[in-house]
Structure formats: structure tokens, C-alpha cells
XYZ file of C-alpha atoms in Angstrom:
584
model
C -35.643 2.367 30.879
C -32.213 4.286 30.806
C -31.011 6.059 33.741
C -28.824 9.561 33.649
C -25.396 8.455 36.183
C -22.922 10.213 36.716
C -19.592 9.314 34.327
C -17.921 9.499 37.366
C -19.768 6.437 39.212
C -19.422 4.362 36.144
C -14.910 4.853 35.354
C -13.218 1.303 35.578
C -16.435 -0.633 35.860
C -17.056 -3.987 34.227
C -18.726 -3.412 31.165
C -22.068 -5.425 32.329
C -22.039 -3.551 35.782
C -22.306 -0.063 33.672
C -24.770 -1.265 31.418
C -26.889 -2.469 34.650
C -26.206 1.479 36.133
C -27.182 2.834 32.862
C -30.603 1.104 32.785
C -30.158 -0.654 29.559
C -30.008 -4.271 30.823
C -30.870 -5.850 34.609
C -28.182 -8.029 35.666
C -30.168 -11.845 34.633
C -29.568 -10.574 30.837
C -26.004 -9.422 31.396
C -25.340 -13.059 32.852
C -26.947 -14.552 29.726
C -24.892 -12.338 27.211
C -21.587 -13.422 29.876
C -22.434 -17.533 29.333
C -22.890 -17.112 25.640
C -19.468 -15.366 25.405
C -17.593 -18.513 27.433
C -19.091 -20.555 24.649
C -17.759 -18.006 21.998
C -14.489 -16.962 23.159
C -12.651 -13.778 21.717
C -15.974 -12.397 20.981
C -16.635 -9.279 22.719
C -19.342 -8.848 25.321
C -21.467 -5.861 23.446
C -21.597 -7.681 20.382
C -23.090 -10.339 21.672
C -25.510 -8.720 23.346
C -26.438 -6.556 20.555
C -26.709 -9.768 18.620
C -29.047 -11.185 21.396
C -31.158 -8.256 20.667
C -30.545 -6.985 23.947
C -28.915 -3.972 23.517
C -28.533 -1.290 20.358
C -24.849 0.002 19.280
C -25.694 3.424 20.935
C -26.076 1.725 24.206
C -22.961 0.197 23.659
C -21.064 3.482 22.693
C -23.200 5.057 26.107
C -21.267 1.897 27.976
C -18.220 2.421 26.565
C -17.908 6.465 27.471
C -18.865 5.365 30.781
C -16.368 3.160 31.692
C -13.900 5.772 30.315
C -15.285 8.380 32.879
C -16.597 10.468 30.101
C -20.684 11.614 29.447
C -22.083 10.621 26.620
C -23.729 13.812 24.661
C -25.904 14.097 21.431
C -24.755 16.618 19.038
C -27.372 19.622 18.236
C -25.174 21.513 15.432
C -27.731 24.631 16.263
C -26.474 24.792 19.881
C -22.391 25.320 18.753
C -21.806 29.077 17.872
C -19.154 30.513 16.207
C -16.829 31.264 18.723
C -17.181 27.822 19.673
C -16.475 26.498 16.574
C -13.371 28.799 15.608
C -12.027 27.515 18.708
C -10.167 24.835 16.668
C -8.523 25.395 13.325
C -10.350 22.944 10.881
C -7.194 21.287 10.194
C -6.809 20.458 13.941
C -10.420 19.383 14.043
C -10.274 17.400 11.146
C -7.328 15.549 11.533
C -7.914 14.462 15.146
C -11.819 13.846 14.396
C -13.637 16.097 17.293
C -15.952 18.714 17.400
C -15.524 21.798 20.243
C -19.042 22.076 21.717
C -18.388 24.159 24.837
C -15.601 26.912 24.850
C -14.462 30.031 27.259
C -12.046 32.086 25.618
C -11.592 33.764 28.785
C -10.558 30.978 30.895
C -9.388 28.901 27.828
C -11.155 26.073 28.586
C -12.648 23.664 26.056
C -14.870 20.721 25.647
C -14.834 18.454 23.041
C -16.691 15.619 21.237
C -14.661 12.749 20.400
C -16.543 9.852 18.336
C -15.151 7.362 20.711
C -13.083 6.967 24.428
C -10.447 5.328 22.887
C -9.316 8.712 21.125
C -8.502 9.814 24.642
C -4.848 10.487 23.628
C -6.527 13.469 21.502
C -7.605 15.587 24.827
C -3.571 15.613 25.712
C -2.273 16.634 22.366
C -4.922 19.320 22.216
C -3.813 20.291 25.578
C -0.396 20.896 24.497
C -1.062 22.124 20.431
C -3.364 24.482 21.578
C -2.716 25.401 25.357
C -6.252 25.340 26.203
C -7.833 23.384 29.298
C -9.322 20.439 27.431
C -12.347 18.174 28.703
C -13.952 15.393 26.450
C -17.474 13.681 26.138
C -18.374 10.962 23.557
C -20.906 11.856 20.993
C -22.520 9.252 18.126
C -19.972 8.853 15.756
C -22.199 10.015 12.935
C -23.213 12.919 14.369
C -19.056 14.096 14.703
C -19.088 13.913 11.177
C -22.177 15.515 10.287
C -20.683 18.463 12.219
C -17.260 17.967 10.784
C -18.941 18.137 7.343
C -20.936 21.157 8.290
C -18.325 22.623 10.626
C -15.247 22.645 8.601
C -15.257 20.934 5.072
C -13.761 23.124 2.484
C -12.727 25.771 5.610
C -9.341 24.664 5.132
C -6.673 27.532 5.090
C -3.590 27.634 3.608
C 0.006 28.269 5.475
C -0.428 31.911 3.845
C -3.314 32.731 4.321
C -2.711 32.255 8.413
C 0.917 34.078 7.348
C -1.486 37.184 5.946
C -4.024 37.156 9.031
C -0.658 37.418 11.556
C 0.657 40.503 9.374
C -2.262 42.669 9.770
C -2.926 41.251 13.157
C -2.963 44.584 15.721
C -1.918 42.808 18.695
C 1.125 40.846 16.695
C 2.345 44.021 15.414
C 3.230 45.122 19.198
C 6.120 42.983 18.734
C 7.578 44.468 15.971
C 10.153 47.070 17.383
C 11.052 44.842 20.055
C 14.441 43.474 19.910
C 15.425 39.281 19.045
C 19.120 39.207 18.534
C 20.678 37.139 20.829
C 21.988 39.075 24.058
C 19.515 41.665 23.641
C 17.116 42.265 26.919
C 13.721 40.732 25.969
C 10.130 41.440 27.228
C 9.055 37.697 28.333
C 5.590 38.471 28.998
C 4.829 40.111 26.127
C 6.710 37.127 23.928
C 4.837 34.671 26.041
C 1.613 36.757 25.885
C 1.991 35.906 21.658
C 3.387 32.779 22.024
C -0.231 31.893 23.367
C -2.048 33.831 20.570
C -4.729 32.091 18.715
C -3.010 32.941 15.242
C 0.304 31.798 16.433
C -1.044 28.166 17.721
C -3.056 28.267 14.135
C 0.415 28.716 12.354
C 2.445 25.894 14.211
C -0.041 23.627 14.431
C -0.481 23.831 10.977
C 3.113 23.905 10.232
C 3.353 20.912 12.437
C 0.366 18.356 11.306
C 1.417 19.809 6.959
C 5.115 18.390 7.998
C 3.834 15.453 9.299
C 0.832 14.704 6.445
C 3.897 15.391 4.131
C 6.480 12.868 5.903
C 8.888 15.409 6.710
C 11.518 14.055 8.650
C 12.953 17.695 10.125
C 11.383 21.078 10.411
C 13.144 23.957 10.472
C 12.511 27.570 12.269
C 15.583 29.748 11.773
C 16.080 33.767 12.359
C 17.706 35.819 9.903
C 18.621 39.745 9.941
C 15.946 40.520 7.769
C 13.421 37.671 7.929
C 12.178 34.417 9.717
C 11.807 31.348 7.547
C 10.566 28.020 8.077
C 11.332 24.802 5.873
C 11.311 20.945 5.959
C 13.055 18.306 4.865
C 11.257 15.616 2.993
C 13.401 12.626 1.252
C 16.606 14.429 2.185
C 15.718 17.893 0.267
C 14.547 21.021 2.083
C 11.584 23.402 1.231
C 10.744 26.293 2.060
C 7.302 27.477 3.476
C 5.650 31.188 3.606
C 7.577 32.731 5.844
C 5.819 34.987 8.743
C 6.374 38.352 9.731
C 10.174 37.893 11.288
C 9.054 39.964 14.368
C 6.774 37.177 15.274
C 10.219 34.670 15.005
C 10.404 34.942 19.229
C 6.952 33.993 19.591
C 6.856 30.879 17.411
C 10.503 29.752 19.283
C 8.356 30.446 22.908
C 5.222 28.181 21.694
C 7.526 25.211 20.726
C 9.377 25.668 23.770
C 6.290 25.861 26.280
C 5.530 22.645 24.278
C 8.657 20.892 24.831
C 8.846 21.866 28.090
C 12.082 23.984 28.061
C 12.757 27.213 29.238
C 11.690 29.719 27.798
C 13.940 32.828 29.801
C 16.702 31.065 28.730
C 17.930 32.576 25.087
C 21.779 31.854 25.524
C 22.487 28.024 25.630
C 20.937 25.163 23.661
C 18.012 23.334 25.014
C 17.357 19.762 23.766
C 13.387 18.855 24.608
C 10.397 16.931 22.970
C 6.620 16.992 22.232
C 5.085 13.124 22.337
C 1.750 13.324 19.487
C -0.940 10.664 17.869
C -1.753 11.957 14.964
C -4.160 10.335 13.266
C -4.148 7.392 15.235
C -0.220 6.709 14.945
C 2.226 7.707 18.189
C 4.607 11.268 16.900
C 7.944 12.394 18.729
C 9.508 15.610 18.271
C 12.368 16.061 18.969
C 13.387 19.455 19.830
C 16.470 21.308 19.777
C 16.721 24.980 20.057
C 20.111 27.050 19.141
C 21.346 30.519 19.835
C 22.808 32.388 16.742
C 23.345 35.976 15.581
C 19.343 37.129 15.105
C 17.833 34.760 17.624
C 16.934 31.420 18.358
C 16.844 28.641 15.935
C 14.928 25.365 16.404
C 14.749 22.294 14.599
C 11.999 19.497 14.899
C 12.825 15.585 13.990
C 10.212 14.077 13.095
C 10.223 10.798 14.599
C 6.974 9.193 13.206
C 6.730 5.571 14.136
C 4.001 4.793 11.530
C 7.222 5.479 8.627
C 9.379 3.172 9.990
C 9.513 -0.117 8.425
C 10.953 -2.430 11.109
C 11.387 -5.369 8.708
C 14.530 -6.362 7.052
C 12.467 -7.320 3.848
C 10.997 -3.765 3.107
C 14.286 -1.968 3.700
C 15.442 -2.458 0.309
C 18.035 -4.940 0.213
C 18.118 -6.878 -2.772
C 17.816 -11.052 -2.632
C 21.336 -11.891 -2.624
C 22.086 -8.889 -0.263
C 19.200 -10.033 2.367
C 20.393 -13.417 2.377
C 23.914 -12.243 3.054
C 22.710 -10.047 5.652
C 20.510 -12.567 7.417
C 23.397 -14.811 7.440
C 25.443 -11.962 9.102
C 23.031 -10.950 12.145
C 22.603 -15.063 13.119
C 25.977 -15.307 13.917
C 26.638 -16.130 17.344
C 29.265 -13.645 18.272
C 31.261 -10.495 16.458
C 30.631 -7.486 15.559
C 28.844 -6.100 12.643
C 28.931 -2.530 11.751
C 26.484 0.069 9.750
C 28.691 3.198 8.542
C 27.649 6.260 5.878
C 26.557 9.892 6.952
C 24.239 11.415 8.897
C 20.680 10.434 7.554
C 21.350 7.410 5.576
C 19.071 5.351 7.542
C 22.045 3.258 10.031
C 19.694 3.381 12.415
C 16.460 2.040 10.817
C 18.449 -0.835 9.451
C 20.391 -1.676 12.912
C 16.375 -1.547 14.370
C 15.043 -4.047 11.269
C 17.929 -6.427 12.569
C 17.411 -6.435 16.030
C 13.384 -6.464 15.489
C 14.015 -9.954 13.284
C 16.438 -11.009 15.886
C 13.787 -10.071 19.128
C 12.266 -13.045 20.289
C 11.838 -14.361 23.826
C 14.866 -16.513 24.149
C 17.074 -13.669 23.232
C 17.814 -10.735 25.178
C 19.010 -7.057 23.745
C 20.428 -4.561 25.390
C 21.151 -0.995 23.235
C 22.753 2.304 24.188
C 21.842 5.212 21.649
C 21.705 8.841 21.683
C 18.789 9.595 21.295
C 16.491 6.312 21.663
C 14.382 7.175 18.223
C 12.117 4.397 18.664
C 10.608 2.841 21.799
C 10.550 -1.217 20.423
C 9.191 -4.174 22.925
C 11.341 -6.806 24.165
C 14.758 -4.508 24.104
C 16.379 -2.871 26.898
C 17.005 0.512 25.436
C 19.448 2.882 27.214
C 19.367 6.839 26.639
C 22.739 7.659 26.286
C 24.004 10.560 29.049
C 27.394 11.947 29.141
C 26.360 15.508 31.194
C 26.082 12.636 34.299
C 28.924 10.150 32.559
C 26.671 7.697 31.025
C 28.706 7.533 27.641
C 28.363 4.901 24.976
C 31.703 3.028 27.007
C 29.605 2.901 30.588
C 26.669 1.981 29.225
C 28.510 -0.800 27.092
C 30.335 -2.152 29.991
C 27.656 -2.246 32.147
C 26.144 -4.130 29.780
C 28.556 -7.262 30.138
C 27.204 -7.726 33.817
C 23.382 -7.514 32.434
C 23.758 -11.316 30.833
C 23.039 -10.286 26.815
C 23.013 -12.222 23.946
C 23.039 -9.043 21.155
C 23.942 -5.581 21.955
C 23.452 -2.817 19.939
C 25.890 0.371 20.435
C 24.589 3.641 18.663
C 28.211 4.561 17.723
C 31.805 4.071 18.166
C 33.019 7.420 18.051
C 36.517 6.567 20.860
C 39.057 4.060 21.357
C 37.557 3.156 24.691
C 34.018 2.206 22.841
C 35.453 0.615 20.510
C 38.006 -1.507 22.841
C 34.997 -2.502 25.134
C 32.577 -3.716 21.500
C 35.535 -5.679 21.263
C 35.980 -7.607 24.485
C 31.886 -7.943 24.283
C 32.333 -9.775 21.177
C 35.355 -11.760 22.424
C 33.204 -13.109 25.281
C 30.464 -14.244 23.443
C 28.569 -11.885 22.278
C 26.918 -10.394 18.648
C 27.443 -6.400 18.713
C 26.198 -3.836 16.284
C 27.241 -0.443 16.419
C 27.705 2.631 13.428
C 30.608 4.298 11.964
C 30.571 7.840 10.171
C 32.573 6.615 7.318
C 32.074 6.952 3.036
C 32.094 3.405 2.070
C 32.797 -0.337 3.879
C 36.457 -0.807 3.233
C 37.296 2.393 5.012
C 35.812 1.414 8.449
C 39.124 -0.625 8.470
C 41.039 2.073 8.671
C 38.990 4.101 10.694
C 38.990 1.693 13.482
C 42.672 1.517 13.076
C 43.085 5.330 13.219
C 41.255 5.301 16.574
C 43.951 3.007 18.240
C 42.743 -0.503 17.921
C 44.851 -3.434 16.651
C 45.001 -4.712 14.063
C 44.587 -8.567 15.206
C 41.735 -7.526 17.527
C 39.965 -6.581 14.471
C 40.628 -9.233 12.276
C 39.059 -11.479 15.079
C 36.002 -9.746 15.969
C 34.640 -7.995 12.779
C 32.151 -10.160 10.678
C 30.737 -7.512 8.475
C 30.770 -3.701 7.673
C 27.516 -2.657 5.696
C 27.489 0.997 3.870
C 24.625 2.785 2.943
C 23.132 5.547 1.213
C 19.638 6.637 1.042
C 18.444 7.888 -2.671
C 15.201 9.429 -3.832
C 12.792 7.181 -5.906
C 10.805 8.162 -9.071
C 7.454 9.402 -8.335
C 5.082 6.942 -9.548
C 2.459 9.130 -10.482
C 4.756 11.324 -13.001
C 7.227 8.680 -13.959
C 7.998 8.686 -17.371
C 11.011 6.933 -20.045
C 14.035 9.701 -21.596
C 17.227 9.316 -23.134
C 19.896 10.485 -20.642
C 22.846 12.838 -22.764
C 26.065 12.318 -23.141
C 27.433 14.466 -20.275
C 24.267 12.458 -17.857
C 26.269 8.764 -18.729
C 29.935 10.501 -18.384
C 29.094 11.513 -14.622
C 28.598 7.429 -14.207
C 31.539 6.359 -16.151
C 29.555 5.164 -18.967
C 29.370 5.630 -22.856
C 26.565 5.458 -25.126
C 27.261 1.577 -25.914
C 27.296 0.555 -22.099
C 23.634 1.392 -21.835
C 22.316 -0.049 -25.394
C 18.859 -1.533 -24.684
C 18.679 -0.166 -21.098
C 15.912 1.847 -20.077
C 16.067 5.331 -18.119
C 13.263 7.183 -15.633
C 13.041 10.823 -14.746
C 9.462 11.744 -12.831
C 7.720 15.296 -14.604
C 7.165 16.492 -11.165
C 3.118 16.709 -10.028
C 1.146 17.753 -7.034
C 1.797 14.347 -5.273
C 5.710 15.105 -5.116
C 5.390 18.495 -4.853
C 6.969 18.954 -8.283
C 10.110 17.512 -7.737
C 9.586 14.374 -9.169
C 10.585 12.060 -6.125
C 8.074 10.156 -3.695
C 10.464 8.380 -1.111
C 13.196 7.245 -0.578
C 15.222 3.496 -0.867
C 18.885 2.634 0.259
C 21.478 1.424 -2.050
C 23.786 -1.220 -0.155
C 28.007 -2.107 0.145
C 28.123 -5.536 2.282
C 31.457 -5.990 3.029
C 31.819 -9.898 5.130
C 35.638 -10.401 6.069
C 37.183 -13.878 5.231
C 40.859 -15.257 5.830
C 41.866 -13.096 2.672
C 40.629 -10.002 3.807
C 41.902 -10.270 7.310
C 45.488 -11.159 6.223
C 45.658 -8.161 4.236
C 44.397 -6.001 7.604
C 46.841 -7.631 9.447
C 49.548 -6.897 6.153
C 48.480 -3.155 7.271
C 47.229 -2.995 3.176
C 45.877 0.343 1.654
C 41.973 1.034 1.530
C 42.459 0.515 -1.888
C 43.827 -2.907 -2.094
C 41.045 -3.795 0.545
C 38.110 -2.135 -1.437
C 39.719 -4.577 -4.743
C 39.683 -7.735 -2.863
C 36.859 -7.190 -1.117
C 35.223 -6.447 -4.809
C 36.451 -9.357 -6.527
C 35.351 -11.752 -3.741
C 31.928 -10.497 -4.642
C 31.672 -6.801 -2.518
C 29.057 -4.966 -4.616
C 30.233 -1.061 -4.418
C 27.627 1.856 -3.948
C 27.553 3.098 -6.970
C 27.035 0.131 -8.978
C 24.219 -0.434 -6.348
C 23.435 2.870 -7.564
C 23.282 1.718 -11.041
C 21.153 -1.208 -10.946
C 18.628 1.181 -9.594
C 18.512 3.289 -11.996
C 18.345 0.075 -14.619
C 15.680 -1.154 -12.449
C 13.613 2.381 -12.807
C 13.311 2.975 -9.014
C 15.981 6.122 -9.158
C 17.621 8.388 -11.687
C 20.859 9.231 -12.680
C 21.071 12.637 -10.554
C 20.557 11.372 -7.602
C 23.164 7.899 -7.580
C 25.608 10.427 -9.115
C 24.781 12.644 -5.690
C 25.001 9.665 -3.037
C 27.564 7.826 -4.062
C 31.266 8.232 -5.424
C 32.831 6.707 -8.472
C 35.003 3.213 -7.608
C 37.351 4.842 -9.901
């Protein structure tokens, strides 16, 4: 016969000891389920027993809230009213799967059903989404979704329909003469008083889990003279969302910074913060960085979505001959190998693909960055910190006293960095760093330009490796044209280059937001130095003589990376004639 405990008695128990508490088994059965589990090892205790008969899966979801310190409720839809229920915006329910059964507006506490303890993570990013005092039970995980179904399905709003609520909203509107450009004297309690409104959590909440959904990779809040807007970037393009009322810009900056943790009296300097998220089961950072300017405070998000990232140097998009060139680079014993192009060309994810291929127990990596993006077991990651003089030089030569094999340096951007990469490679070791540079050959000279010589160089550098990242066709509205004229000219090309080669343009459809482009890939410029390309950086030779030789001993340039994409139907014309410059 089942017994009512208290959660409380039960957190951290064995599993058999809570089922014994609960009344569901007496302890001679839990020993038989625990020697029939010795015979099947890496079978789980409750399913076992529920294959003895012994138990039911309820009792083992009962079990499981228990030893998570949490009650374990059944769901009466009839008993939830309204207020309850509007507590959470049904995007907010729905994506992180609970139901708000108990709710005090005036306290802002709620209490939530989750269909199972190991959504725990979902009580902390409520916490901070919605500012509420959260609590959680576990409920049958059937009966969440009845409710969800009930509760919610086809309640979904859209971004402007929240926009139109805040616009009419009386107690919004008290904002609206009060003053946001920068300098100006501000009334914090009233801001902060908004910042916690229920309309203006709907908004960013929704703004944040849309951006997300949509694998946006920034989102942007920015104050104008005449109007607030918000946008994202997805595949390197921004778009714009309905923009809210502008006098309710201050209020949206205050929520993300009560989120991030930052201060919210402070409207002069930057703050840098972040918000940590699992969405959907899959671990979000935010990074937050909030800027003064003329009208008020603008903030931008980076989305830093782990579950995006592929850490594997064969889904990056290198080609056969390129991975295999590659692979042969990042086994080398010692030198260094560098990753240049701009901002956003995805240095970093490749540099992480290496190092994850190269992270094994025998091997130990050390990396300075700023910021760490992604937390990755088995490396030693360093958060770069020059306010307290941890720059990328301490860190690095620190490092040489910490017994690596690979070290990874986020960038070279002074002679000093680049001077100690060198000696780290000279003693032994394999170094990776990244250069801000428009193509391979002139990392040569960039290095050069900061100070270094030119023999140090030539002895240490194995590889440079450009990149560019470039849109791909959206498979859903792909379809064959005939590119013009003027389309082939901005390649170089005539009519009878492309005879018999086929061309790709996407219509544009609801899955790509009608742009035509899902994604993203990277076109690659693998530069390995050899005795020929070293004496002519020890000759002191031209970028252009460099990029020649380095081409006829094989160097494949960006754009004609560029071009076999587009032959290949995974990009179009506009966008290789965008990345990349003509060798010409």
C-alpha cells in the first residue's frame, strides 16, 4: 500500500530505499530486483522491477521525483484557472514542456509541473526568463500534455501581436514622456518597475526562444531618435522584427540586463554579461554586451548554441583532398598552423573541430580565447583578461610551464603574441592561433608587418588556412536557371566556360524565410609552406608572387572554392561573388 512522505525525506536516496519509503515495494523484493540487475548489468534498476511485475512505470516516475526532492502531483485540468494558466506565455510553456498549476501574482511565485526531474534545469531558466519565484513537482507525463494540448495549442501569438498589446498597454504608456538619451537623468524604478512587466517578459522571451528556434547567431536591440528596433542575424544576413513602442526601448535594455546580471544604474559605459539557457533540452549562452550611443542603450545577444556546432572536422565542409591535407597538418608534432578571414567566418569552429579530433587522453591542450564560446572536455580553456593583465602573451607563456602538447591561441593580434607562438613551437610544441587577414598568402606579410623575422617564420609556420562562410541553397525551394551574362562576368567567366554546367538559385519559401538560403558552408584556401615557399619569404617576395607559387604547387584560391560550389549546387553565384575576391 503506498505511503504519502515527504519529498524532502526521500532527496539523494538510493532508488530501492525510496521505493521502500513510498510503500510500493518492502525491502526482500528490492533485494531480488538488485541480484537480477548484477546478473544483467547496464540495465537499470526500475526496469527490472517493472519487468518482475513488481512495480508499474508510475511508481517508478513517483521514485524518481522523490529522489529529486520534488512531490509527485496528478494533474486535474479543472483545478488550473486562468490566471494560473496565463502565467506562462504558451511559447514558454510549450517549448520547455511544463504546465503552471499554482501561481501568486502578488508575490510572483509559481509552481510548475514538469513531466520528469531531470528537466530540473527548466525551474532556473524560468527563474531568470520570467523573474518569478519558481518551485517544481513531477506530474505523469501524459497528463503535461493533455494540459499542454488543452492549455495552449493553437494559443500561440505572434511577435506583433505582443508588439500591439504593449502599445495600448496603460501602465507601458507611463513611460512614454520619460527621457532615454544617453546622459539624460532616468527614473530607475519606474524602468525597473516595466522591465518586470508581464508584457515585457512576453516580448523578450519570445524574441529570445523565435531567435533561437530560427538559429540566429546575434540579436540585436538598438535605440534610434524616432524608434526602437530589434533584428537578428541568421546565416550572416540581418532581419528585422516588429519593432515596439520606442518608449518601452529602456525597459527591454533593463530586463536583459537584470538577466545578465549587470547593472542596471549604469547607462554610460559598456557592460559585457551573459544568460546560461537549455532550451529544449540543449545548453544556450548569451552573450551580452550592452553599448551607450546617442538615443540610449544598445545591446547585442550572441547566440552561442552548442547543439549548432559541429565539432567534427568531417561535417565542416572541407572537401576530400582538403580534409586529408588538413588532417595531415594538425598531426604534426610541432609548428604553428594558422586560421585567418573576418569576423564570422567560422575560425573558431574549425580551430575547435581540430582540437576535438586531436583530444584524447594522452594529449594535453591548453587554449587562451576571448571569449571561451564553447566549454569542450579534456581542454584547459583560459578566459582571456587584459582589465587584470591576463592577455593572449601571459596566458601563452604561462602556458610553456603547464607541460602541453597543442596549444590553441585565440589570436595574434601583437608582436609579443606572436614572438611567444613562436618560441612555443620552437620547443616542441603544435600551436594554432587566428589572423584577421583576406586570404592565406597575406598572413605572410601580416606577420612580417607586426615585427617578426622573416627566418623565424619560415621555421615555425606549417600551414595558413583561409576561410569564408557562404549561404547554401534552400533545399526546399531549390530550383535550376540560366545565370546572364553580367551574373558569369562578376566570376570572370564567359558563356563557353560554363557549357554543360548546371546553376541553383532557391525561390525563397516559409522554411528560409523567403530568402532562399538554409545554412551556411565554408569555402577553403590551404596554404602548407615547403622549401619553395619559404625561400621566397626569406627573398622578402611580394604577396603576389607568394599567392602564384603557392597556386601552382596546388593552393586552391577562395573563389575557385567558391566556384566548385556553385557547380556542385550547394551555393549561388551572389553569394561566392560576395565572400570572396577575384585571383585576378
Amino acid at each position: 500500500m503506498a505511503t504519502t512522505v515527504d519529498p524532502a525525506q526521500l532527496k539523494r536516496r538510493k532508488f530501492g530505499r525510496v521505493l521502500t519509503k513510498l510503500g510500493k515495494l518492502s525491502r526482500e523484493q528490492v533485494h531480488q530486483g538488485l541480484a537480477l540487475q548484477k546478473e544483467r548489468r547496464g540495465r537499470k534498476i526500475g526496469e527490472i522491477l517493472v519487468e518482475m511485475g513488481l512495480i508499474t512505470e508510475r511508481d517508478v516516475q513517483e521514485a524518481l521525483a522523490g529522489q529529486a526532492g520534488m512531490a509527485f502531483v496528478e494533474l486535474d485540468p479543472k483545478s488550473i484557472d486562468e490566471t494560473t494558466r496565463g502565467a506562462l506565455p504558451s511559447e514558454t510553456a510549450m517549448t520547455y514542456q511544463v504546465i503552471p498549476i499554482e501561481f501568486n501574482p502578488n508575490s510572483r511565485h509559481l509552481r510548475i509541473a514538469l513531466k520528469s526531474p531531470d528537466n530540473f534545469r527548466a525551474v532556473d531558466d524560468l527563474r531568470l526568463l520570467m523573474g518569478f519565484k519558481v518551485d517544481a513537482c513531477v506530474a505523469p507525463p501524459e497528463q503535461v500534455d493533455a494540459c499542454l494540448k488543452e492549455f495552449y495549442a493553437g494559443q500561440q501569438q505572434s511577435l506583433s501581436d505582443v508588439v500591439g498589446e504593449m502599445a495600448s498597454d496603460e501602465h507601458l504608456k507611463s513611460l512614454e514622456n520619460r527621457p532615454s538619451v544617453a546622459g539624460a537623468s532616468i527614473d530607475l524604478e519606474a524602468v525597473l518597475d516595466a522591465s518586470e512587466d508581464n508584457k515585457v517578459i512576453k516580448l523578450l522571451n519570445m524574441v529570445l526562444l523565435q531567435a533561437i528556434k530560427d538559429r540566429a547567431s546575434d540579436i540585436h536591440f538598438e535605440p534610434f531618435e524616432d524608434e526602437f528596433k530589434m533584428r537578428y542575424r541568421i546565416d550572416g544576413v540581418l532581419y528585422e522584427m516588429v519593432p515596439p513602442p520606442k518608449h518601452l526601448g529602456p525597459a527591454i535594455t533593463s530586463r536583459i540586463k537584470v538577466m545578465s546580471n549587470l547593472d542596471i544604474a549604469e547607462r554610460r559605459l559598456p557592460q559585457d554579461g551573459r544568460v546560461e539557457l537549455v532550451v529544449g533540452g540543449n545548453p544556450v549562452d548569451l552573450r551580452v554586451a550592452v553599448l551607450p550611443t546617442m538615443h540610449g542603450e544598445s545591446v547585442v545577444m550572441r547566440v552561442l548554441d552548442r547543439s549548432n556546432v559541429e565539432l567534427s572536422l568531417d561535417r565542416i565542409g572541407m572537401r576530400a583532398e582538403e580534409l586529408e591535407k588538413f588532417r595531415t597538418i594538425i598531426r604534426k608534432p610541432n609548428g604553428i598552423c594558422v586560421v585567418t578571414g573576418p569576423t564570422g567566418s567560422g575560425k573558431t569552429t574549425t580551430l575547435y573541430a581540430a582540437l576535438a579530433e586531436l583530444n584524447d587522453i594522452e594529449t594535453k591542450i591548453l587554449t587562451a580565447e576571448d571569449p571561451v564560446e564553447y566549454d569542450i572536455d579534456g581542454l584547459c580553456q583560459v578566459q582571456v583578461n587584459p582589465d587584470v593583465g591576463l592577455t593572449f602573451a601571459a596566458a601563452l607563456r604561462s602556458f610553456l610551464r603547464q607541460d602541453p602538447d597543442i596549444i590553441l591561441v585565440g589570436e595574434i593580434r601583437d608582436l609579443e603574441t606572436a614572438q611567444i607562438a613562436v618560441q612555443a613551437s620552437l620547443t616542441g610544441h603544435l600551436v594554432f592561433s587566428t589572423l584577421h587577414t583576406n586570404d592565406a598568402p597575406s598572413s605572410i606579410v601580416r606577420l612580417l608587418d607586426l615585427g617578426m623575422e622573416a627566418f623565424l617564420l619560415t621555421a615555425t609556420i606549417e600551414a595558413i588556412v583561409a576561410q569564408r562562410l557562404v549561404r547554401t541553397i534552400c533545399s526546399s525551394c531549390k530550383e535550376q536557371f540560366s545565370p546572364t551574362e553580367e551574373q558569369l562576368m562578376e566570376l570572370d567567366l564567359l558563356p563557353d566556360d560554363v557549357v554543360g554546367r548546371s546553376f541553383w538559385r532557391g525561390r525563397g519559401c516559409d522554411a528560409c524565410h523567403g530568402s532562399g538560403y538554409k545554412g551556411r558552408s565554408a569555402l577553403f584556401e590551404i596554404l602548407v609552406m615547403d622549401d619553395g615557399l619559404r625561400d621566397l619569404v626569406m627573398n622578402q617576395a611580394s604577396v603576389a608572387v607568394i599567392r602564384e607559387e603557392a597556386r601552382r604547387r596546388g593552393m586552391r584560391m577562395l573563389r575557385e572554392s567558391g566556384l566548385l560550389s556553385i557547380y556542385e549546387g550547394l551555393t549561388t553565384i551572389d553569394e561566392v561573388v560576395r565572400e570572396t575576391i577575384s585571383e585576378e
